[in-house]
Amino acid sequence: MLRRGFQAAVILGHHGTLPGATHLLPRFNPASAFGSSMESLVSRFCQEMKKSKNYALPNASWGPDMLSLYHEFLEKTKTSGWVRVPSFRSNRDHIQGFKLPLDLSANSDKSDWRLFTRCIEREGQGYEYVIFFQPSEKKSICLFQPGPYLEGVPGFVHGGSLAALIDETFSKTAYLSGEGLLTVNFNIRFKNLIPLGSLAVLNVNVEKIEDQKMYLSCVTQSRDQQTVYAKASGTFLQMHLEEDSSRQ
Amino acid sequence: MLRRGFQAAVILGHHGTLPGATHLLPRFNPASAFGSSMESLVSRFCQEMKKSKNYALPNASWGPDMLSLYHEFLEKTKTSGWVRVPSFRSNRDHIQGFKLPLDLSANSDKSDWRLFTRCIEREGQGYEYVIFFQPSEKKSICLFQPGPYLEGVPGFVHGGSLAALIDETFSKTAYLSGEGLLTVNFNIRFKNLIPLGSLAVLNVNVEKIEDQKMYLSCVTQSRDQQTVYAKASGTFLQMHLEEDSSRQ
């Protein structure tokens, strides 16, 4: 019940429907994230883990379009401040050493937890994607090659699978840009269907940060930018993760 | 290119951004769907297929909450006009004998295509869900028991995986209620996180049908209705599927 109460307070509190419950809001101090700068947050969150497989690396299923654009952005990580965001099997791997607020991380047994967008392990069948983040401009690019397990209308990407990947790219971008952690709302307008096996590029921007909320936008299009597949927006709630002293 | 042009015409044509392109719109005649009534559409769409496994049946991973509510609705299929919607591996199985407009069903090779919300086959690990549809009231209930592969925040359902299942439930409801086929837009507001392994109930209603568009709403909540997890709305475009004479 604590969990439910907490959630209600965090989200509804901002809409004024739970007046007086703001004492339940998590402590917020973006400038002191991890006791240092955004740069430190990014380098800590994006470090490689020896024990955790990074799914955001090329594999045999990646087509020429996906590979060449990947290498283009990899080059930008050396020259233009872009960061390749690693992608582990669970968010538990990303936040090792931190504790989630209150009872948010309740389930911690030995189940095979998986980040939803990494739930399909067979290469090329489901989500193939990699996110690159640009800290100084608070924006991301996600290269997305959808496999045949993401089908909706025969031959094309299920709208829900695109929505889920945009939400995931929002989520990582929001966290790295200012500790945005929970999706408050999400909106998507579909313009064209994405053929399975093709390449789609998600262009994500943090538009505004205000009152513990982060406002993000996404345009999903073909590599040549001639076809817009979808436009989306989302709002995230900022939450500060504290060091987990019990694990040190 | 035809496909892209078609898609743009279908969707953007309604927003007036592609004036003059309405000749590309698919033929629309909801009253004559399949040459008969909605009842016929429902019974054809919802028939069991001997060759296709129906994933919307109880399995060993279903918990007591999911099972008891399933049997409650199964009872309503005998007394109150509800229909249990079968769920096959691909939408290709649902629309056997029909052809999609123009070049929409381009990819028809022998790949292992899967409906996105049925992409995880391991029982209990991913999406466990069943949809019941009430034709006369144009509404649906989806019982959803999320497994550990749908994780976002550790221990809880990824917002994107809930969004995808709502979109899928919208999609089936829109089609059965009036041949709504393509999502035009989708909006979701998250209120509380759903613990993995629990039961969430999606309540979907067709709110309005107007100008070839269907407007749907969804409230996702706990079984006891004490916790609202999310509220969503979506717009679908109506498209008439024709009999595929080449396959008869």
Coordinates of C-alpha atoms in Angstrom, one line a residue:
Chain A
M1 CA 0.0 0.0 0.0
L2 CA 2.9 2.3 0.7
R3 CA 4.0 1.8 -2.9
R4 CA 0.6 2.7 -4.3
G5 CA 0.3 5.7 -2.0
F6 CA 3.8 6.9 -3.0
Q7 CA 3.1 6.6 -6.7
A8 CA -0.2 8.4 -6.3
A9 CA 1.5 11.2 -4.4
V10 CA 4.4 11.5 -6.9
I11 CA 2.3 11.7 -9.9
L12 CA -1.1 13.1 -8.9
G13 CA 0.5 15.5 -6.5
H14 CA 1.5 17.6 -9.4
H15 CA -2.0 17.8 -10.7
G16 CA -3.3 19.1 -7.4
T17 CA -5.6 16.1 -6.8
L18 CA -3.7 15.0 -3.7
P19 CA -3.1 18.3 -1.9
G20 CA -0.9 18.1 1.1
A21 CA 0.8 15.0 -0.1
T22 CA 3.9 16.7 -1.4
H23 CA 5.9 15.6 1.7
L24 CA 5.9 12.2 0.0
L25 CA 7.7 13.6 -3.1
P26 CA 11.2 12.3 -3.5
R27 CA 14.0 14.7 -2.6
F28 CA 15.0 16.6 -5.7
N29 CA 18.4 18.2 -6.3
P30 CA 19.4 17.8 -10.0
A31 CA 22.5 19.9 -9.7
S32 CA 24.0 17.6 -7.1
A33 CA 23.1 14.4 -8.9
F34 CA 25.5 11.8 -7.5
G35 CA 27.2 14.7 -5.8
S36 CA 28.6 16.1 -9.0
S37 CA 27.7 17.2 -12.5
M38 CA 25.7 15.8 -15.4
E39 CA 29.0 14.7 -16.9
S40 CA 29.6 12.5 -13.9
L41 CA 26.1 11.1 -14.1
V42 CA 26.5 10.2 -17.8
S43 CA 29.9 8.6 -17.4
R44 CA 28.7 6.5 -14.5
F45 CA 25.4 5.5 -16.1
C46 CA 27.1 4.7 -19.5
Q47 CA 30.1 2.7 -18.2
E48 CA 30.5 -0.7 -19.6
M49 CA 30.0 -3.6 -17.2
K50 CA 32.2 -6.6 -17.4
K51 CA 29.5 -8.9 -16.0
S52 CA 26.6 -7.5 -18.1
K53 CA 26.3 -8.0 -21.9
N54 CA 25.9 -4.8 -23.8
Y55 CA 23.1 -5.3 -26.3
A56 CA 23.7 -2.0 -28.1
L57 CA 26.6 -3.4 -30.1
P58 CA 26.5 -4.6 -33.8
N59 CA 25.6 -8.2 -34.5
A60 CA 25.2 -10.3 -37.6
S61 CA 21.6 -9.3 -38.1
W62 CA 22.3 -5.6 -38.5
G63 CA 21.8 -4.5 -42.1
P64 CA 24.1 -2.1 -44.1
D65 CA 22.0 1.0 -43.3
M66 CA 22.0 0.3 -39.5
L67 CA 25.7 -0.5 -39.6
S68 CA 26.9 2.5 -41.6
L69 CA 24.8 5.0 -39.5
Y70 CA 26.1 3.3 -36.3
H71 CA 29.7 3.9 -37.4
E72 CA 28.9 7.5 -38.3
F73 CA 27.7 8.2 -34.8
L74 CA 30.5 6.1 -33.3
E75 CA 32.8 8.6 -35.0
K76 CA 30.9 11.4 -33.4
T77 CA 31.6 10.0 -30.0
K78 CA 35.3 10.7 -30.7
T79 CA 34.9 14.2 -32.1
S80 CA 31.6 15.8 -31.2
G81 CA 30.8 14.9 -27.6
W82 CA 28.2 12.1 -28.4
V83 CA 28.0 9.2 -26.0
R84 CA 27.0 5.7 -26.9
V85 CA 24.5 4.5 -24.3
P86 CA 25.1 0.8 -23.3
S87 CA 22.0 -1.4 -23.0
F88 CA 21.9 -4.1 -20.4
R89 CA 19.4 -6.9 -19.9
S90 CA 17.7 -5.0 -17.0
N91 CA 17.7 -1.5 -15.6
R92 CA 19.0 -3.2 -12.4
D93 CA 22.4 -3.3 -14.1
H94 CA 22.3 0.4 -15.0
I95 CA 21.5 1.5 -11.5
Q96 CA 23.9 -0.8 -9.6
G97 CA 25.0 0.9 -6.4
F98 CA 21.9 3.1 -6.2
K99 CA 18.7 2.6 -4.4
L100 CA 15.3 3.5 -5.7
P101 CA 13.1 5.8 -3.6
L102 CA 11.0 4.1 -0.8
D103 CA 9.7 0.8 -1.8
L104 CA 10.0 1.2 -5.5
S105 CA 12.4 -1.7 -6.0
A106 CA 10.3 -4.2 -4.1
N107 CA 10.9 -7.2 -6.2
S108 CA 14.5 -8.3 -5.9
D109 CA 14.5 -12.1 -6.1
K110 CA 16.4 -14.1 -8.6
S111 CA 13.8 -14.0 -11.4
D112 CA 15.0 -13.5 -15.0
W113 CA 14.0 -9.8 -15.1
R114 CA 14.5 -8.1 -18.5
L115 CA 14.1 -4.6 -19.7
F116 CA 11.1 -4.9 -22.0
T117 CA 12.9 -3.6 -25.1
R118 CA 15.5 -6.3 -24.6
C119 CA 13.1 -9.2 -23.9
I120 CA 13.7 -10.9 -27.2
E121 CA 17.2 -12.4 -27.2
R122 CA 17.3 -13.9 -30.7
E123 CA 19.4 -11.6 -32.8
G124 CA 17.5 -9.8 -35.5
Q125 CA 14.1 -11.1 -34.6
G126 CA 12.9 -8.4 -32.3
Y127 CA 14.3 -5.0 -31.2
E128 CA 17.7 -4.2 -32.6
Y129 CA 18.6 -0.7 -31.5
V130 CA 21.3 1.6 -30.2
I131 CA 21.0 5.0 -28.5
F132 CA 23.5 7.8 -28.8
F133 CA 23.2 10.7 -26.4
Q134 CA 24.5 14.3 -26.8
P135 CA 24.8 15.7 -23.3
S136 CA 25.4 19.4 -24.1
E137 CA 22.4 19.6 -26.3
K138 CA 20.2 17.2 -24.3
K139 CA 19.2 15.1 -27.3
S140 CA 19.5 11.5 -28.5
I141 CA 19.4 9.5 -31.7
C142 CA 18.1 5.9 -31.6
L143 CA 18.8 3.6 -34.6
F144 CA 16.1 1.0 -34.8
Q145 CA 16.0 -2.1 -37.0
P146 CA 12.7 -3.9 -36.2
G147 CA 12.6 -7.7 -36.7
P148 CA 9.6 -9.9 -37.6
Y149 CA 8.6 -10.4 -33.9
L150 CA 7.4 -6.8 -33.8
E151 CA 4.6 -7.2 -36.3
G152 CA 1.2 -5.5 -36.2
V153 CA -0.3 -5.1 -39.7
P154 CA 1.3 -7.9 -41.7
G155 CA 4.8 -6.9 -42.8
F156 CA 4.9 -3.7 -40.7
V157 CA 5.9 -2.6 -37.2
H158 CA 3.2 -2.8 -34.5
G159 CA 2.4 0.7 -33.4
G160 CA 2.8 -0.4 -29.8
S161 CA 6.3 -1.7 -30.3
L162 CA 7.4 1.7 -31.8
A163 CA 5.7 3.5 -28.9
A164 CA 7.5 1.3 -26.4
L165 CA 10.9 2.0 -27.9
I166 CA 10.3 5.7 -28.1
D167 CA 9.2 5.6 -24.4
E168 CA 12.5 3.7 -23.6
T169 CA 14.6 6.3 -25.6
F170 CA 12.8 9.1 -23.8
S171 CA 13.5 7.3 -20.5
K172 CA 17.2 7.0 -21.0
T173 CA 17.4 10.6 -22.4
A174 CA 15.4 12.0 -19.6
Y175 CA 17.5 10.3 -17.0
L176 CA 20.8 11.3 -18.5
S177 CA 19.6 14.9 -19.1
G178 CA 18.3 15.5 -15.5
E179 CA 17.3 12.4 -13.7
G180 CA 13.9 12.1 -15.3
L181 CA 12.7 8.7 -14.2
L182 CA 9.0 8.0 -14.5
T183 CA 6.8 8.6 -17.5
V184 CA 3.9 10.8 -16.6
N185 CA 2.3 10.9 -20.0
F186 CA 3.1 9.9 -23.6
N187 CA 1.5 10.8 -26.9
I188 CA 2.2 9.5 -30.4
R189 CA 0.8 10.3 -33.8
F190 CA 1.4 7.8 -36.5
K191 CA 2.1 9.0 -40.1
N192 CA 3.4 6.0 -42.0
L193 CA 3.9 2.3 -41.3
I194 CA 7.5 1.1 -40.8
P195 CA 8.4 -2.0 -42.9
L196 CA 9.8 -4.8 -40.8
G197 CA 13.6 -5.2 -41.5
S198 CA 14.1 -1.6 -42.5
L199 CA 15.9 1.2 -40.5
A200 CA 14.0 3.9 -38.6
V201 CA 15.8 6.8 -36.9
L202 CA 14.3 8.2 -33.7
N203 CA 15.3 11.9 -33.0
V204 CA 14.7 12.8 -29.4
N205 CA 15.0 16.2 -27.8
V206 CA 14.5 17.5 -24.3
E207 CA 12.3 20.5 -25.0
K208 CA 11.9 21.9 -21.5
I209 CA 12.6 21.2 -17.8
E210 CA 10.2 22.8 -15.4
D211 CA 8.8 22.2 -12.0
Q212 CA 10.4 18.7 -11.6
K213 CA 9.0 17.7 -15.0
M214 CA 10.9 17.1 -18.3
Y215 CA 9.2 17.5 -21.6
L216 CA 10.5 15.5 -24.5
S217 CA 9.8 15.2 -28.2
C218 CA 10.6 12.6 -30.8
V219 CA 10.4 12.5 -34.6
T220 CA 10.8 9.0 -36.1
Q221 CA 11.8 8.9 -39.8
S222 CA 13.6 7.0 -42.5
R223 CA 17.3 7.5 -42.8
D224 CA 16.9 9.8 -45.8
Q225 CA 14.4 11.9 -43.8
Q226 CA 11.9 11.7 -46.7
T227 CA 9.4 9.7 -44.7
V228 CA 8.1 10.6 -41.3
Y229 CA 6.9 7.5 -39.5
A230 CA 5.6 9.1 -36.2
K231 CA 5.8 12.1 -34.0
A232 CA 5.7 11.7 -30.2
S233 CA 5.9 13.7 -27.0
G234 CA 6.3 12.7 -23.4
T235 CA 6.6 14.1 -19.9
F236 CA 8.9 12.6 -17.3
L237 CA 9.1 13.2 -13.5
Q238 CA 12.5 13.9 -12.1
M239 CA 13.6 11.8 -9.2
H240 CA 17.0 11.7 -7.4
L241 CA 18.5 8.3 -6.9
E242 CA 20.6 8.0 -3.7
E243 CA 23.7 5.9 -3.1
D244 CA 22.9 2.6 -1.6
S245 CA 25.1 2.6 1.5
S246 CA 24.0 -0.9 2.5
R247 CA 25.7 -2.2 -0.7
Q248 CA 29.1 -0.6 -0.2
Chain B
M1 CA 7.1 4.1 -52.9
L2 CA 3.5 3.2 -53.6
R3 CA 3.2 2.0 -50.0
R4 CA 4.6 5.2 -48.6
G5 CA 2.4 7.3 -50.8
F6 CA -0.6 5.3 -49.9
Q7 CA 0.0 5.6 -46.2
A8 CA 0.6 9.3 -46.4
A9 CA -2.7 9.6 -48.3
V10 CA -4.7 7.5 -45.9
I11 CA -3.5 9.2 -42.8
L12 CA -2.6 12.7 -43.8
G13 CA -5.5 13.0 -46.2
H14 CA -7.8 13.4 -43.2
H15 CA -5.8 16.3 -41.9
G16 CA -6.0 18.1 -45.2
T17 CA -2.2 18.2 -45.7
L18 CA -2.5 16.2 -48.8
P19 CA -5.3 17.8 -50.7
G20 CA -6.5 16.0 -53.7
A21 CA -5.1 12.7 -52.6
T22 CA -8.4 11.3 -51.3
H23 CA -8.8 9.1 -54.4
L24 CA -6.1 7.0 -52.8
L25 CA -8.3 6.4 -49.8
P26 CA -9.4 2.8 -49.4
R27 CA -13.0 2.0 -50.3
F28 CA -15.1 2.5 -47.2
N29 CA -18.4 0.8 -46.5
P30 CA -18.7 -0.3 -42.9
A31 CA -22.3 -1.4 -43.2
S32 CA -21.4 -4.0 -45.8
A33 CA -18.4 -5.4 -44.0
F34 CA -17.9 -8.8 -45.4
G35 CA -21.2 -8.3 -47.1
S36 CA -23.1 -8.7 -43.9
S37 CA -23.4 -7.4 -40.3
M38 CA -21.0 -6.7 -37.4
E39 CA -22.2 -10.0 -36.0
S40 CA -20.9 -11.8 -39.0
L41 CA -17.6 -9.9 -38.8
V42 CA -17.2 -10.8 -35.2
S43 CA -18.0 -14.5 -35.6
R44 CA -15.6 -14.7 -38.6
F45 CA -12.8 -12.9 -36.9
C46 CA -13.1 -14.7 -33.6
Q47 CA -13.4 -18.3 -34.9
E48 CA -10.9 -20.8 -33.6
M49 CA -8.4 -22.1 -36.1
K50 CA -7.3 -25.7 -36.0
K51 CA -3.9 -24.9 -37.4
S52 CA -3.2 -21.8 -35.2
K53 CA -2.5 -22.0 -31.5
N54 CA -4.8 -19.7 -29.5
Y55 CA -2.7 -17.9 -26.9
A56 CA -5.6 -16.5 -25.1
L57 CA -6.3 -19.6 -23.1
P58 CA -5.3 -20.4 -19.5
N59 CA -1.9 -21.9 -18.9
A60 CA 0.1 -23.0 -15.8
S61 CA 1.5 -19.5 -15.3
W62 CA -1.9 -17.8 -14.7
G63 CA -2.4 -16.8 -11.1
P64 CA -5.6 -17.2 -9.1
D65 CA -6.8 -13.6 -9.8
M66 CA -6.3 -14.0 -13.6
L67 CA -8.0 -17.4 -13.6
S68 CA -11.0 -16.5 -11.6
L69 CA -11.7 -13.3 -13.6
Y70 CA -11.2 -15.2 -16.8
H71 CA -13.9 -17.8 -15.7
E72 CA -16.2 -14.9 -14.7
F73 CA -16.0 -13.5 -18.2
L74 CA -16.2 -16.9 -19.8
E75 CA -19.5 -17.3 -18.0
K76 CA -20.6 -14.0 -19.6
T77 CA -19.9 -15.3 -23.0
K78 CA -22.8 -17.8 -22.4
T79 CA -25.2 -15.4 -20.8
S80 CA -24.5 -11.8 -21.7
G81 CA -23.3 -11.6 -25.3
W82 CA -19.6 -11.3 -24.5
V83 CA -17.2 -12.9 -27.0
R84 CA -13.7 -14.3 -26.1
V85 CA -11.3 -13.0 -28.8
P86 CA -8.8 -15.6 -29.8
S87 CA -5.2 -14.6 -30.2
F88 CA -3.0 -16.1 -32.8
R89 CA 0.7 -15.8 -33.4
S90 CA 0.2 -13.3 -36.2
N91 CA -2.5 -11.0 -37.5
R92 CA -2.0 -13.0 -40.7
D93 CA -4.0 -15.8 -39.1
H94 CA -6.9 -13.5 -38.1
I95 CA -7.3 -12.1 -41.6
Q96 CA -7.0 -15.3 -43.6
G97 CA -9.0 -15.1 -46.8
F98 CA -8.9 -11.3 -46.9
K99 CA -6.4 -9.0 -48.6
L100 CA -5.1 -5.8 -47.2
P101 CA -5.5 -2.7 -49.3
L102 CA -3.0 -2.0 -52.1
D103 CA 0.5 -3.0 -51.2
L104 CA 0.0 -3.1 -47.5
S105 CA 0.8 -6.8 -47.1
A106 CA 4.0 -6.6 -49.0
N107 CA 6.1 -8.9 -47.0
S108 CA 4.7 -12.4 -47.3
D109 CA 7.7 -14.7 -47.3
K110 CA 8.2 -17.5 -44.8
S111 CA 9.7 -15.6 -41.9
D112 CA 8.6 -16.3 -38.4
W113 CA 6.3 -13.3 -38.2
R114 CA 4.7 -12.7 -34.8
L115 CA 2.2 -10.3 -33.4
F116 CA 4.3 -8.1 -31.1
T117 CA 2.2 -8.8 -28.0
R118 CA 2.7 -12.5 -28.6
C119 CA 6.4 -12.3 -29.3
I120 CA 7.5 -14.0 -26.1
E121 CA 6.5 -17.6 -26.1
R122 CA 7.7 -18.7 -22.7
E123 CA 4.6 -19.0 -20.5
G124 CA 4.4 -16.5 -17.8
Q125 CA 7.5 -14.6 -18.7
G126 CA 6.0 -11.9 -21.0
Y127 CA 2.5 -11.0 -22.0
E128 CA -0.2 -13.1 -20.5
Y129 CA -3.5 -11.6 -21.6
V130 CA -7.0 -12.4 -22.9
I131 CA -9.5 -10.0 -24.5
F132 CA -13.3 -10.3 -24.1
F133 CA -15.4 -8.2 -26.4
Q134 CA -19.0 -7.0 -26.0
P135 CA -20.4 -6.3 -29.5
S136 CA -23.6 -4.6 -28.6
E137 CA -21.9 -2.1 -26.3
K138 CA -18.7 -1.8 -28.4
K139 CA -16.4 -2.4 -25.4
S140 CA -13.7 -4.8 -24.3
I141 CA -12.0 -6.1 -21.2
C142 CA -8.4 -7.2 -21.3
L143 CA -7.0 -9.3 -18.4
F144 CA -3.3 -8.7 -18.2
Q145 CA -0.8 -10.6 -16.1
P146 CA 2.7 -9.1 -16.9
G147 CA 5.8 -11.3 -16.5
P148 CA 9.4 -10.4 -15.7
Y149 CA 10.4 -9.8 -19.3
L150 CA 8.1 -6.6 -19.4
E151 CA 10.2 -4.7 -16.8
G152 CA 10.9 -1.0 -16.8
V153 CA 11.7 0.4 -13.3
P154 CA 13.0 -2.7 -11.4
G155 CA 10.0 -4.8 -10.3
F156 CA 7.4 -3.0 -12.3
V157 CA 5.9 -3.0 -15.8
H158 CA 7.6 -0.9 -18.5
G159 CA 5.3 1.9 -19.5
G160 CA 5.9 1.0 -23.1
S161 CA 4.8 -2.5 -22.7
L162 CA 1.5 -1.4 -21.2
A163 CA 1.1 1.2 -24.0
A164 CA 1.6 -1.6 -26.5
L165 CA -1.0 -3.9 -25.0
I166 CA -3.5 -1.0 -24.8
D167 CA -2.8 -0.3 -28.5
E168 CA -3.3 -3.9 -29.3
T169 CA -6.6 -4.1 -27.3
F170 CA -7.7 -0.9 -29.0
S171 CA -6.8 -2.4 -32.4
K172 CA -8.9 -5.6 -31.9
T173 CA -11.8 -3.6 -30.4
A174 CA -11.7 -1.1 -33.2
Y175 CA -11.7 -3.7 -35.9
L176 CA -14.5 -5.7 -34.4
S177 CA -16.6 -2.6 -33.7
G178 CA -16.3 -1.1 -37.2
E179 CA -13.2 -2.2 -39.1
G180 CA -10.9 0.3 -37.4
L181 CA -7.5 -0.9 -38.6
L182 CA -4.7 1.7 -38.3
T183 CA -3.8 3.7 -35.2
V184 CA -3.7 7.4 -36.1
N185 CA -2.8 8.6 -32.6
F186 CA -2.5 7.3 -29.1
N187 CA -2.2 9.0 -25.7
I188 CA -1.5 7.6 -22.3
R189 CA -1.3 9.1 -18.8
F190 CA 0.4 6.9 -16.2
K191 CA -1.0 7.1 -12.6
N192 CA 0.7 4.2 -10.8
L193 CA 3.2 1.5 -11.6
I194 CA 2.0 -2.0 -12.1
P195 CA 3.9 -4.6 -10.1
L196 CA 5.2 -7.5 -12.3
G197 CA 3.2 -10.7 -11.7
S198 CA 0.0 -8.9 -10.6
L199 CA -3.2 -8.6 -12.5
A200 CA -4.2 -5.4 -14.3
V201 CA -7.6 -5.0 -16.0
L202 CA -7.9 -2.9 -19.2
N203 CA -11.4 -1.4 -19.7
V204 CA -11.8 -0.3 -23.3
N205 CA -14.7 1.6 -24.9
V206 CA -15.5 2.9 -28.3
E207 CA -16.5 6.5 -27.5
K208 CA -17.4 7.7 -31.0
I209 CA -17.3 6.8 -34.7
E210 CA -17.1 9.8 -37.0
D211 CA -15.8 10.5 -40.5
Q212 CA -14.0 7.2 -40.9
K213 CA -12.4 7.6 -37.5
M214 CA -13.0 5.6 -34.3
Y215 CA -12.2 7.2 -30.9
L216 CA -11.4 4.8 -28.1
S217 CA -10.7 5.1 -24.4
C218 CA -9.1 2.8 -21.8
V219 CA -8.9 2.8 -18.1
T220 CA -6.3 0.3 -16.7
Q221 CA -6.8 -0.6 -13.0
S222 CA -6.4 -3.2 -10.4
R223 CA -9.0 -5.9 -10.1
D224 CA -10.6 -4.3 -7.0
Q225 CA -10.7 -1.0 -8.9
Q226 CA -9.0 0.8 -6.0
T227 CA -5.9 1.6 -8.1
V228 CA -5.9 3.3 -11.5
Y229 CA -2.7 2.5 -13.3
A230 CA -3.2 4.5 -16.5
K231 CA -5.8 6.2 -18.7
A232 CA -5.4 6.2 -22.4
S233 CA -7.2 7.3 -25.6
G234 CA -6.6 6.4 -29.2
T235 CA -7.9 7.1 -32.7
F236 CA -8.2 4.5 -35.4
L237 CA -8.9 4.8 -39.1
Q238 CA -11.6 2.6 -40.6
M239 CA -10.5 0.5 -43.6
H240 CA -12.5 -2.2 -45.4
L241 CA -10.8 -5.5 -46.0
E242 CA -11.9 -7.2 -49.2
E243 CA -12.2 -10.9 -49.9
D244 CA -9.1 -12.2 -51.5
S245 CA -10.5 -13.9 -54.6
S246 CA -7.1 -15.2 -55.7
R247 CA -7.0 -17.4 -52.6
Q248 CA -10.4 -19.0 -53.1

